[in-house]
Structures are given as structure tokens and as C-alpha cells.
N, CA, C and O atoms as a printed pandas DataFrame, in Angstrom:
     atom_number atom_name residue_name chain_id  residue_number  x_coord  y_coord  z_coord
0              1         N          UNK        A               1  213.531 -175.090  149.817
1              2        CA          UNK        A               1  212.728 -176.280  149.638
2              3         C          UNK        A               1  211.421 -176.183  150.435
3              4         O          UNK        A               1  210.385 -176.610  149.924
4              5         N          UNK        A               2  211.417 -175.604  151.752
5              6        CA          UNK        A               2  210.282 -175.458  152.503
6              7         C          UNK        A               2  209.017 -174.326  152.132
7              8         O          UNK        A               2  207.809 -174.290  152.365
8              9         N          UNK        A               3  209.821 -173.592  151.552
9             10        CA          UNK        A               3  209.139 -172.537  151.186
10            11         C          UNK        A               3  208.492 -172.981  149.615
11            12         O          UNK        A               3  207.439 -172.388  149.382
12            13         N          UNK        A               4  208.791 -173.594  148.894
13            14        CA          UNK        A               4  207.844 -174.066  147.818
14            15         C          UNK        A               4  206.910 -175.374  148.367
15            16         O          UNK        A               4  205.846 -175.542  147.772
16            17         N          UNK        A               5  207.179 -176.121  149.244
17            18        CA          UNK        A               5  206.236 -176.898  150.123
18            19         C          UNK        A               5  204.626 -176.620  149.986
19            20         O          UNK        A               5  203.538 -176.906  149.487
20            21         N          UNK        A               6  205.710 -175.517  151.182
21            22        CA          UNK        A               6  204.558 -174.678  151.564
22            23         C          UNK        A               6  203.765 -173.819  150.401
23            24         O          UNK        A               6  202.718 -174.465  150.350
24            25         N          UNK        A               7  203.653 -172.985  149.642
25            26        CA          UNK        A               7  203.316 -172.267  148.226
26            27         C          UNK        A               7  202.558 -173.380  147.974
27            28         O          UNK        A               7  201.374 -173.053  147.886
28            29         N          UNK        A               8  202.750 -174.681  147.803
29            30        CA          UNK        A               8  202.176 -175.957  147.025
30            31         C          UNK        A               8  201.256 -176.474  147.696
31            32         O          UNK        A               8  200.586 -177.328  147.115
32            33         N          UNK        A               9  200.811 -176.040  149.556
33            34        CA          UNK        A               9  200.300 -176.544  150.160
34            35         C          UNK        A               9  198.915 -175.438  150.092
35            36         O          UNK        A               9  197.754 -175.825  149.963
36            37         N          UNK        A              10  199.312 -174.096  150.204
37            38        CA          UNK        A              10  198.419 -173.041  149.611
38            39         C          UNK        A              10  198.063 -172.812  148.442
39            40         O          UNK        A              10  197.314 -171.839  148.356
40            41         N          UNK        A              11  198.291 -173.306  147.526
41            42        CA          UNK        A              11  197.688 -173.617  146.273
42            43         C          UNK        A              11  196.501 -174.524  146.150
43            44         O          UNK        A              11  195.657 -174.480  145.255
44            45         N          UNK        A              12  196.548 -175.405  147.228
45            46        CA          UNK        A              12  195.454 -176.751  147.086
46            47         C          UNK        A              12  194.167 -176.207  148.060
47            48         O          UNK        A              12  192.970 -176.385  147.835
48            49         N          UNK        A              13  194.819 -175.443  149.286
49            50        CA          UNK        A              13  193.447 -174.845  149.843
50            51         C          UNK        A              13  193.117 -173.865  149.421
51            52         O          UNK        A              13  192.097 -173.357  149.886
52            53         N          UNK        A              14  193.857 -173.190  148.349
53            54        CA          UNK        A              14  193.005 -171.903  147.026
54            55         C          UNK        A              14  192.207 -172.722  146.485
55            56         O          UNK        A              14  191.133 -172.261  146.096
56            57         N          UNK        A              15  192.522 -174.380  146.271
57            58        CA          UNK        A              15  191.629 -174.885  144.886
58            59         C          UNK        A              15  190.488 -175.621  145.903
59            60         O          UNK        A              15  189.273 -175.422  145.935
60            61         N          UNK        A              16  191.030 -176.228  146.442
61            62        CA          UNK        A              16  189.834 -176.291  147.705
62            63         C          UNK        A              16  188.502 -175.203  147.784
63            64         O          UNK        A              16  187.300 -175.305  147.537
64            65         N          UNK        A              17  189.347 -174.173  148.240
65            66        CA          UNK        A              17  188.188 -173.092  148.364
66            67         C          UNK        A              17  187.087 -172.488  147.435
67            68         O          UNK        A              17  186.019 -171.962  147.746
68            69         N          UNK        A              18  187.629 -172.703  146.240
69            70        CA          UNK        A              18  187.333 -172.517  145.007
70            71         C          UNK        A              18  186.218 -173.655  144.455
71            72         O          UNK        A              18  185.217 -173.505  143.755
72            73         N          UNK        A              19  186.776 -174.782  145.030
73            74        CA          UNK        A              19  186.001 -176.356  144.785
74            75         C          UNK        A              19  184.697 -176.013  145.864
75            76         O          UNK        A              19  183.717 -176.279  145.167
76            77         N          UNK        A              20  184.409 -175.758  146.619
77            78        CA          UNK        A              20  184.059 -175.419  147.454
78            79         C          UNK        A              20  182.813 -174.606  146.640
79            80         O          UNK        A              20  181.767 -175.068  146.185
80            81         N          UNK        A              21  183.495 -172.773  146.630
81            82        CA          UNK        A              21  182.392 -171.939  146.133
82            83         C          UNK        A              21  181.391 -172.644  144.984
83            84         O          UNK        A              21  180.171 -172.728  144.844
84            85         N          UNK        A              22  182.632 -173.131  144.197
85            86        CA          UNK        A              22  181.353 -173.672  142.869
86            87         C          UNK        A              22  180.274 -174.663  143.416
87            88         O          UNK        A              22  179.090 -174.654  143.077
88            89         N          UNK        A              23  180.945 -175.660  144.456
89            90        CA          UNK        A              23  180.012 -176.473  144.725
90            91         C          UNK        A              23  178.455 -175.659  145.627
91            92         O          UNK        A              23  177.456 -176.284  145.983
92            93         N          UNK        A              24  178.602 -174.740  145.735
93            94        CA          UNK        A              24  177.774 -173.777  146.952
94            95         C          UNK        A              24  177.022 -173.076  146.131
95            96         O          UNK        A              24  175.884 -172.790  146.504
96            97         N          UNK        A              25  177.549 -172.595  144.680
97            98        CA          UNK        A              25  176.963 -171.881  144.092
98            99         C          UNK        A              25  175.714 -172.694  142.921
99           100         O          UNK        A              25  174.711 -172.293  142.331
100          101         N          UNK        A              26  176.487 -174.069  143.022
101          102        CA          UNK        A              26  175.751 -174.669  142.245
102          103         C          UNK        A              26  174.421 -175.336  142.890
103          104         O          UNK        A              26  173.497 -175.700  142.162
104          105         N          UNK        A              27  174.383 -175.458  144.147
105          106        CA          UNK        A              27  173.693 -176.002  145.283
106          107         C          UNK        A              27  172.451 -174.659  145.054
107          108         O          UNK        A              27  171.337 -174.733  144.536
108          109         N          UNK        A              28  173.068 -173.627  145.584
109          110        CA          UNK        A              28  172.153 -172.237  145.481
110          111         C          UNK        A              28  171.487 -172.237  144.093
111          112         O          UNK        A              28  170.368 -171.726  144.038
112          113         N          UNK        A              29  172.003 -172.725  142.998
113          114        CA          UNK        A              29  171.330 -172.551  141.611
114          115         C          UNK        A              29  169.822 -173.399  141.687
115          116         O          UNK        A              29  168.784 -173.011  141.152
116          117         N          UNK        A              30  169.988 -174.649  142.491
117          118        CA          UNK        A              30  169.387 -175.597  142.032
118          119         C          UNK        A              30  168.291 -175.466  143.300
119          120         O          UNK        A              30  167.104 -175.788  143.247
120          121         N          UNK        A              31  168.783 -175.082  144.092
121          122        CA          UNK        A              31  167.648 -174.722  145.045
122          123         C          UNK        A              31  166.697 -173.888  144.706
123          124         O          UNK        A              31  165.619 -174.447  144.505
124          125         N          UNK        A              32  166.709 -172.562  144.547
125          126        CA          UNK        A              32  166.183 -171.592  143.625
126          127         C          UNK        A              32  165.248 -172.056  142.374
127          128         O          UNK        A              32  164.110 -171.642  142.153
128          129         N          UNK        A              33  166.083 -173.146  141.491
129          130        CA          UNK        A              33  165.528 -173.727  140.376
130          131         C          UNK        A              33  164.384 -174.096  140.859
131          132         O          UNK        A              33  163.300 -173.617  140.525
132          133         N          UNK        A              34  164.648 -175.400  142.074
133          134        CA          UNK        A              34  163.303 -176.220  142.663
134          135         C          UNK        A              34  162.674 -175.573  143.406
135          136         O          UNK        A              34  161.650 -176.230  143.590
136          137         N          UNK        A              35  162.625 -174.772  143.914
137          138        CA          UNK        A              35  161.617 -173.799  144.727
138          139         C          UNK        A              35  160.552 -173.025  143.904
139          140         O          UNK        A              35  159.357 -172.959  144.194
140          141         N          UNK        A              36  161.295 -172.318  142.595
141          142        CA          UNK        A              36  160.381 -171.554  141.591
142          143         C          UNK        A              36  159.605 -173.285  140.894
143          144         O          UNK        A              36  158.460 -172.995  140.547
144          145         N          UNK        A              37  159.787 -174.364  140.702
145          146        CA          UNK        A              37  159.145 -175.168  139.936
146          147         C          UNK        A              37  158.224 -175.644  140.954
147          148         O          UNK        A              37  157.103 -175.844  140.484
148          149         N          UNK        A              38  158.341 -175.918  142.336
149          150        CA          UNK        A              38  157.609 -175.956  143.180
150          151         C          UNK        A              38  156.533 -174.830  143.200
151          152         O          UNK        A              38  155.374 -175.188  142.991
152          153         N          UNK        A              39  156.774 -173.541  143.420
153          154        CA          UNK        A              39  155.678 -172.821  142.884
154          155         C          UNK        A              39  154.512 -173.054  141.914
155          156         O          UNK        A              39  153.300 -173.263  141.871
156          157         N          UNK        A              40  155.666 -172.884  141.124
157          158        CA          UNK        A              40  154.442 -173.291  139.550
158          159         C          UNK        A              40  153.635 -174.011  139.707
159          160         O          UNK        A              40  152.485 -173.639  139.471
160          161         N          UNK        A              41  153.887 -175.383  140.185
161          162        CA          UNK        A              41  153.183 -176.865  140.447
162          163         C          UNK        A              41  152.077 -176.544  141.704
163          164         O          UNK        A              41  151.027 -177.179  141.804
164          165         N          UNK        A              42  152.428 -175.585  142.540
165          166        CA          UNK        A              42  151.597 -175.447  143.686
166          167         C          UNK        A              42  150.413 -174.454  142.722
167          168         O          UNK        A              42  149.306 -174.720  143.188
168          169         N          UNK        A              43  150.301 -173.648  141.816
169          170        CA          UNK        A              43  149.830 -173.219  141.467
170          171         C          UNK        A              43  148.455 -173.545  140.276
171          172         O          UNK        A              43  147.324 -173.141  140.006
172          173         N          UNK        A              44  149.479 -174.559  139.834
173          174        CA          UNK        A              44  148.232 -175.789  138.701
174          175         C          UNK        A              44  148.010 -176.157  139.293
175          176         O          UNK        A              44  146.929 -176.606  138.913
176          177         N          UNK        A              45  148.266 -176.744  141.066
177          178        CA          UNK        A              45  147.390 -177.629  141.522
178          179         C          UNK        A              45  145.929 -176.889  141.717
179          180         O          UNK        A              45  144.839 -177.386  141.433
180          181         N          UNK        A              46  146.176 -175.570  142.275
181          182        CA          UNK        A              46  145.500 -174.408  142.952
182          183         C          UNK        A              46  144.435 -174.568  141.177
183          184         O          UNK        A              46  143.467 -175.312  141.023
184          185         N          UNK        A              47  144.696 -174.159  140.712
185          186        CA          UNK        A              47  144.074 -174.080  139.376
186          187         C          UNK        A              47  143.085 -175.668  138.773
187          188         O          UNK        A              47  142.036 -175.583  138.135
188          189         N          UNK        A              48  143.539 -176.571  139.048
189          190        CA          UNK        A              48  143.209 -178.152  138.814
190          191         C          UNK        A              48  142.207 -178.089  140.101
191          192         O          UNK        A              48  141.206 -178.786  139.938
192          193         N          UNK        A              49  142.262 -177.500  141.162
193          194        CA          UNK        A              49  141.325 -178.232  142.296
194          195         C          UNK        A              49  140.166 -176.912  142.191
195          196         O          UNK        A              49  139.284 -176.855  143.047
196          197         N          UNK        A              50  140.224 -176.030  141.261
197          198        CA          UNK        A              50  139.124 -174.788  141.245
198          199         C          UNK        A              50  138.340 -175.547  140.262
199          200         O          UNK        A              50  137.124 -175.728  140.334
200          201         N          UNK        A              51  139.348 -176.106  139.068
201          202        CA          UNK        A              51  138.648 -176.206  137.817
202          203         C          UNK        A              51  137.340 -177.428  138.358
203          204         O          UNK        A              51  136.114 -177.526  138.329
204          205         N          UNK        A              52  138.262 -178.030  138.726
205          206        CA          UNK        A              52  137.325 -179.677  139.504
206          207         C          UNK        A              52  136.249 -179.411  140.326
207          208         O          UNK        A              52  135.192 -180.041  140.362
208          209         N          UNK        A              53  136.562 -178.448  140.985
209          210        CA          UNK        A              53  135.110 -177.704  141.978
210          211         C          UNK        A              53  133.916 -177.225  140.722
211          212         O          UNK        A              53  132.866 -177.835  140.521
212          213         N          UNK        A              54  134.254 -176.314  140.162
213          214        CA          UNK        A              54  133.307 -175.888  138.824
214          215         C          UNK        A              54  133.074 -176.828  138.459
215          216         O          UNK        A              54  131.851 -176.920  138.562
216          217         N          UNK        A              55  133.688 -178.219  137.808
217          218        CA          UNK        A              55  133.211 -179.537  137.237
218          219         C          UNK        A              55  132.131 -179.701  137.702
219          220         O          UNK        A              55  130.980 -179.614  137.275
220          221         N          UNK        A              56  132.900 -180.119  139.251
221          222        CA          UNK        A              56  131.572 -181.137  139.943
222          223         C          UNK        A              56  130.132 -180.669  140.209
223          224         O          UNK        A              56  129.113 -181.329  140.413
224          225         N          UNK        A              57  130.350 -179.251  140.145
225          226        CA          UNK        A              57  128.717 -177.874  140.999
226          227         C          UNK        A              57  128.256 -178.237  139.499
227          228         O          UNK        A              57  127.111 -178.686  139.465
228          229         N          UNK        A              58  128.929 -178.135  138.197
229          230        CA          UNK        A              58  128.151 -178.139  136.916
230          231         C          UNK        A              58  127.062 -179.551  136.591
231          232         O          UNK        A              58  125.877 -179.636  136.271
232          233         N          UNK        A              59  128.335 -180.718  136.905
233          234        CA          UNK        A              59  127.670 -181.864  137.042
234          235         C          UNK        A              59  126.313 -182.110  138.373
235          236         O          UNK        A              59  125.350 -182.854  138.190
236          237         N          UNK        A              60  126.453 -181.626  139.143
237          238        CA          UNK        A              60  125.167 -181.645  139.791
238          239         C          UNK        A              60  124.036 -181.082  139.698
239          240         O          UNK        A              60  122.904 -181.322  140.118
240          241         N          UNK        A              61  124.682 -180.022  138.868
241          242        CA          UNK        A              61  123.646 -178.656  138.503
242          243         C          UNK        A              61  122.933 -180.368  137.340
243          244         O          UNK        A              61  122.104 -181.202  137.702
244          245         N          UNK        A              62  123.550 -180.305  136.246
245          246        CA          UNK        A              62  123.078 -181.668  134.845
246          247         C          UNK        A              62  122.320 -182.650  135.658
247          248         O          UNK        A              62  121.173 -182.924  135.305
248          249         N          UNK        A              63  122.822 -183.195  136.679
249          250        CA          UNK        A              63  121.956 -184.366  137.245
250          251         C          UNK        A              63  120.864 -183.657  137.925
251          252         O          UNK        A              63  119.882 -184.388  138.058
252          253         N          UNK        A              64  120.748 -182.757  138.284
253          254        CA          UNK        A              64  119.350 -182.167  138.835
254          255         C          UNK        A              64  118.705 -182.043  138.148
255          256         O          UNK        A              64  117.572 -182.438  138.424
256          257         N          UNK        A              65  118.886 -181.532  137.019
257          258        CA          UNK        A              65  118.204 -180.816  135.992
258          259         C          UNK        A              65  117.285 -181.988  134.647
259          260         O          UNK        A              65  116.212 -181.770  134.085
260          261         N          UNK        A              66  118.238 -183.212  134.492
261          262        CA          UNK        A              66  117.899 -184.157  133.561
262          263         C          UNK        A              66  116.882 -185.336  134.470
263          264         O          UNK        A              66  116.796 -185.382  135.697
264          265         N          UNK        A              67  116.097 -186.331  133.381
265          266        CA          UNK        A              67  115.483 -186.333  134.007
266          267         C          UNK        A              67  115.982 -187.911  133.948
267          268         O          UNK        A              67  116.952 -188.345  133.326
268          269         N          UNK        A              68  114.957 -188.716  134.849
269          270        CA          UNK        A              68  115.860 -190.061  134.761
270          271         C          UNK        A              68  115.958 -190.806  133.768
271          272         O          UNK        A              68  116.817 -191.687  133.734
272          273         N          UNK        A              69  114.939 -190.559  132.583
273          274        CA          UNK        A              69  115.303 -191.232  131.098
274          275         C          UNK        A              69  116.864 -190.627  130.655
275          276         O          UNK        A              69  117.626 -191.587  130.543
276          277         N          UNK        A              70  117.281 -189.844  130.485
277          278        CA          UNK        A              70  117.903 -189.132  130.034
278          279         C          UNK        A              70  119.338 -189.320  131.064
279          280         O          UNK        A              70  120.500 -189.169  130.688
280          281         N          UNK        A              71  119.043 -189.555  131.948
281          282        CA          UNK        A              71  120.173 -190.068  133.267
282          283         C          UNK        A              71  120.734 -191.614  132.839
283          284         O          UNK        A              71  121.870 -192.087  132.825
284          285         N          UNK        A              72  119.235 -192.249  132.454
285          286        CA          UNK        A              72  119.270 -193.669  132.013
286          287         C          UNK        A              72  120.181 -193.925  130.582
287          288         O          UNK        A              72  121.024 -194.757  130.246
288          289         N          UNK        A              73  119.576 -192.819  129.972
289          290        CA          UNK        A              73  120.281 -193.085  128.475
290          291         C          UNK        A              73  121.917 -192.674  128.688
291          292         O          UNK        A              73  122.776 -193.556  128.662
292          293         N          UNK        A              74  122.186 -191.542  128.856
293          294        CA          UNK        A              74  123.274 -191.350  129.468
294          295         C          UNK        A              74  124.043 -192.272  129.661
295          296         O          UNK        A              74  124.729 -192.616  128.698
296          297         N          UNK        A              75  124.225 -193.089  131.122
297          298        CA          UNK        A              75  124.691 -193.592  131.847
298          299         C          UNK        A              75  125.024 -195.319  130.835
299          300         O          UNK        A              75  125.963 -196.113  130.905
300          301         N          UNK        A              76  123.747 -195.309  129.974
301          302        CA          UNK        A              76  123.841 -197.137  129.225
302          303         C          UNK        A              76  125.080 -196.249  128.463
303          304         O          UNK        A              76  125.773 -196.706  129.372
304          305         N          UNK        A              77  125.590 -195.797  128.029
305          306        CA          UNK        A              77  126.356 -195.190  127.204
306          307         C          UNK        A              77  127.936 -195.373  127.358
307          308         O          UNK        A              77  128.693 -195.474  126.393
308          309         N          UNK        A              78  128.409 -195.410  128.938
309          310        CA          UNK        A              78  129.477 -195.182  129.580
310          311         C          UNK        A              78  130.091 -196.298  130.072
311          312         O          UNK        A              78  129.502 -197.179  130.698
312          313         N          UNK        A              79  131.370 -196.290  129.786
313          314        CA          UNK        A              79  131.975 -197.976  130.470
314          315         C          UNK        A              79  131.459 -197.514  131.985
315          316         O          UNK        A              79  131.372 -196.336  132.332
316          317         N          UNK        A              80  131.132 -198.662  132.823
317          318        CA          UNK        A              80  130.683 -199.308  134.213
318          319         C          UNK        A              80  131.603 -198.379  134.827
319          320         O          UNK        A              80  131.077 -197.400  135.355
320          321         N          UNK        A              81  133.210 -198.496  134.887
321          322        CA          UNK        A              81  134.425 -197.857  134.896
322          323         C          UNK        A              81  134.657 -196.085  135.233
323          324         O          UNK        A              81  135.254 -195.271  135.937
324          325         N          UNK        A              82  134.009 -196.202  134.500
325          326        CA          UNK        A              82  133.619 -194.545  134.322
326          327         C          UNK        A              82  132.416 -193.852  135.500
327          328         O          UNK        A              82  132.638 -192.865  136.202
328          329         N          UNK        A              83  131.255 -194.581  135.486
329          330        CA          UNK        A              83  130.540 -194.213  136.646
330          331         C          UNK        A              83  130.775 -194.162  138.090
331          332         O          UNK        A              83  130.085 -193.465  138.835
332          333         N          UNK        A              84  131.770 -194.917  138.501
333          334        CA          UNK        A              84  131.530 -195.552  139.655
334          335         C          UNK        A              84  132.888 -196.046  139.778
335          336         O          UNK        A              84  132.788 -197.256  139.976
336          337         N          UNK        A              85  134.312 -195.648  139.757
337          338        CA          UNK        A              85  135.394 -195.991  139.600
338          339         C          UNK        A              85  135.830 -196.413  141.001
339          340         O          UNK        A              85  136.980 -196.846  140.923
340          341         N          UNK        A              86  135.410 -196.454  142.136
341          342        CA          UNK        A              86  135.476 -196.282  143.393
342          343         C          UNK        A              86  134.911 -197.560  143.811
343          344         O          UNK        A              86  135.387 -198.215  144.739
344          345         N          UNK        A              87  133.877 -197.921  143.114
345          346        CA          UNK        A              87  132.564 -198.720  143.518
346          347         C          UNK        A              87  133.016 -200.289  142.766
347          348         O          UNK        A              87  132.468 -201.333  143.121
348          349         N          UNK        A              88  134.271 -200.237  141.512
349          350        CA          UNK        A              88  134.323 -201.345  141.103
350          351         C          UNK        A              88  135.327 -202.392  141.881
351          352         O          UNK        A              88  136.365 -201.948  142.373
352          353         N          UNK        A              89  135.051 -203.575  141.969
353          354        CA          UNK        A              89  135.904 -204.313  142.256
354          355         C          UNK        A              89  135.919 -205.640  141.902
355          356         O          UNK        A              89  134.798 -205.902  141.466
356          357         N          UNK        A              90  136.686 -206.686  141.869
357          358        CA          UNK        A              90  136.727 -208.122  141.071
358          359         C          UNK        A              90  135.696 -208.606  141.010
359          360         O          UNK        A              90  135.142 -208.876  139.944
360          361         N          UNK        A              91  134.967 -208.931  142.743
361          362        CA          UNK        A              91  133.801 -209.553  142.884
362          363         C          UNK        A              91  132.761 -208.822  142.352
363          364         O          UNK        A              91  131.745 -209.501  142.498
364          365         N          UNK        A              92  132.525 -207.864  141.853
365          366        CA          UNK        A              92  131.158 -206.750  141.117
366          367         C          UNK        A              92  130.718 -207.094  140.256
367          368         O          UNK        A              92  131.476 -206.577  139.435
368          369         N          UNK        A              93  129.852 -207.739  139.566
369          370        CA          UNK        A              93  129.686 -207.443  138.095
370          371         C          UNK        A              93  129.398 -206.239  137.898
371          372         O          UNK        A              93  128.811 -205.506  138.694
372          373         N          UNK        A              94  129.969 -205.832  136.345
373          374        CA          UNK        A              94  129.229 -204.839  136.154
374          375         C          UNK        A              94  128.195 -204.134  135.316
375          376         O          UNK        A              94  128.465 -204.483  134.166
376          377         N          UNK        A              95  127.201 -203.362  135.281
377          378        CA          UNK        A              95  126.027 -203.119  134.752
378          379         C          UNK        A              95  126.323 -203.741  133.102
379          380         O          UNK        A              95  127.331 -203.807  132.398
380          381         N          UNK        A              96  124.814 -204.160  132.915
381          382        CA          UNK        A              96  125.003 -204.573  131.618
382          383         C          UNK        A              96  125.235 -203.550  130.169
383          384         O          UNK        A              96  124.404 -202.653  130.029
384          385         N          UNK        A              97  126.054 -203.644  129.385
385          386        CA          UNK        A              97  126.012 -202.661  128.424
386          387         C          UNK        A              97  125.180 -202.761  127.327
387          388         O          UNK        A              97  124.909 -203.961  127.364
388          389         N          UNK        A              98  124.230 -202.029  125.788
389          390        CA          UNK        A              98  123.706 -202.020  125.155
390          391         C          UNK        A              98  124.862 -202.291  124.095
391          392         O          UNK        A              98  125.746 -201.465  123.866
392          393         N          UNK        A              99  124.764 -203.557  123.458
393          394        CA          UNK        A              99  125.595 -204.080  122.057
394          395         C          UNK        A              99  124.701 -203.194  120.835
395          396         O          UNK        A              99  125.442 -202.242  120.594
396          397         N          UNK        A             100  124.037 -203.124  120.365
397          398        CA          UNK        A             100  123.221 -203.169  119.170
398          399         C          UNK        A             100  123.477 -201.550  118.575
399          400         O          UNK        A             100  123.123 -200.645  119.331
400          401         N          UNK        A             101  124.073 -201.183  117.260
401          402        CA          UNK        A             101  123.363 -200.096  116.765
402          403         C          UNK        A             101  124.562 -199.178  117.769
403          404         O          UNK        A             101  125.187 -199.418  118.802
404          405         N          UNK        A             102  124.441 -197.793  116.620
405          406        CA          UNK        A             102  125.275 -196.931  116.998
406          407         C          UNK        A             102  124.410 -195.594  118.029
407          408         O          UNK        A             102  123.306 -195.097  117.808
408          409         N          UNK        A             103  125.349 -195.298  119.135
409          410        CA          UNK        A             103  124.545 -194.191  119.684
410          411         C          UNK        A             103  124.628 -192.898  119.346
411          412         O          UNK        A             103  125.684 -192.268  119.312
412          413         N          UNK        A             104  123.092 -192.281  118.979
413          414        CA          UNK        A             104  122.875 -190.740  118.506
414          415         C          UNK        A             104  122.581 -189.735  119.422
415          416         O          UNK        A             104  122.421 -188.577  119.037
């Protein structure tokens, strides 16, 4: 009687142990998983903050280059929103827009 007890008591810390590895192995899967997706993401960022640098040198290069009619026309063109997204707030009005006629 003691001796199948026992057999029955080592059976559960086999399944234990076993409960165990999978849980360890599955831990290791998912770590691995999020580390390589962490990469990736560190990498579009790396890619998103180059592209945005080139943006902005291009856009300054355009505003140097145009002249203020052309800054003017531009700019009547663009929701308020768009210029100055930083700059808006409740109390602001904002610049008046051109209703009339389609822009060419």
C-alpha cells in the first residue's frame, strides 16, 4: 500500500516538473518573440526620425526659397490646424480662410 502511495506521489512531481518546463519554455518563447518585435519597432522608429529630419531640412530649404506671395498663397490654403498645431488653443481665433472658388 505504501509503496503505490508513494509511485503516486512521484508521478505528480514528474507532472509538476513537466508543468513547470512547458511553463519556462513558453515564457522563453515569448520573450524572444518581444525582444525581436522590440527591435523591429526600435528600428522604424530609427527610420521615422531620419525620414522627419529630411522632411523638415526640405521644408526649410521651400520656405527659404519661396517667396512671401507664394508662402501667402500657400498657407490661405491650409486648415489653421495644420500650420501651427502647437500654437492652437480655445481662446485663439483662427486665421481667416478664403470661401470663394476652387484652388489651382
Amino acid at each position: 500500500l505504501s509503496l503505490s502511495s508513494s509511485a503516486s506521489g512521484a508521478s505528480v512531481v514528474a507532472i509538476d516538473n513537466k508543468i513547470e518546463q512547458a511553463m519556462d519554455l513558453v515564457k522563453n518563447h515569448l520573450m524572444y518573440a518581444v525582444r525581436e518585435e522590440v527591435e523591429v519597432l526600435k528600428e522604424q522608429i530609427k527610420e521615422l526620425l531620419e525620414k522627419n529630419s529630411q522632411l523638415e531640412r526640405e521644408n526649410n530649404l521651400l520656405k527659404t526659397l519661396a517667396s512671401p506671395e507664394q508662402l501667402e498663397k500657400f498657407q490661405s490654403r491650409l486648415p489653421a490646424e495644420v500650420l501651427c498645431p502647437e500654437e492652437q488653443s480655445p481662446g485663439v481665433a483662427a486665421p481667416a480662410q478664403h470661401s470663394g472658388g476652387s484652388a489651382v
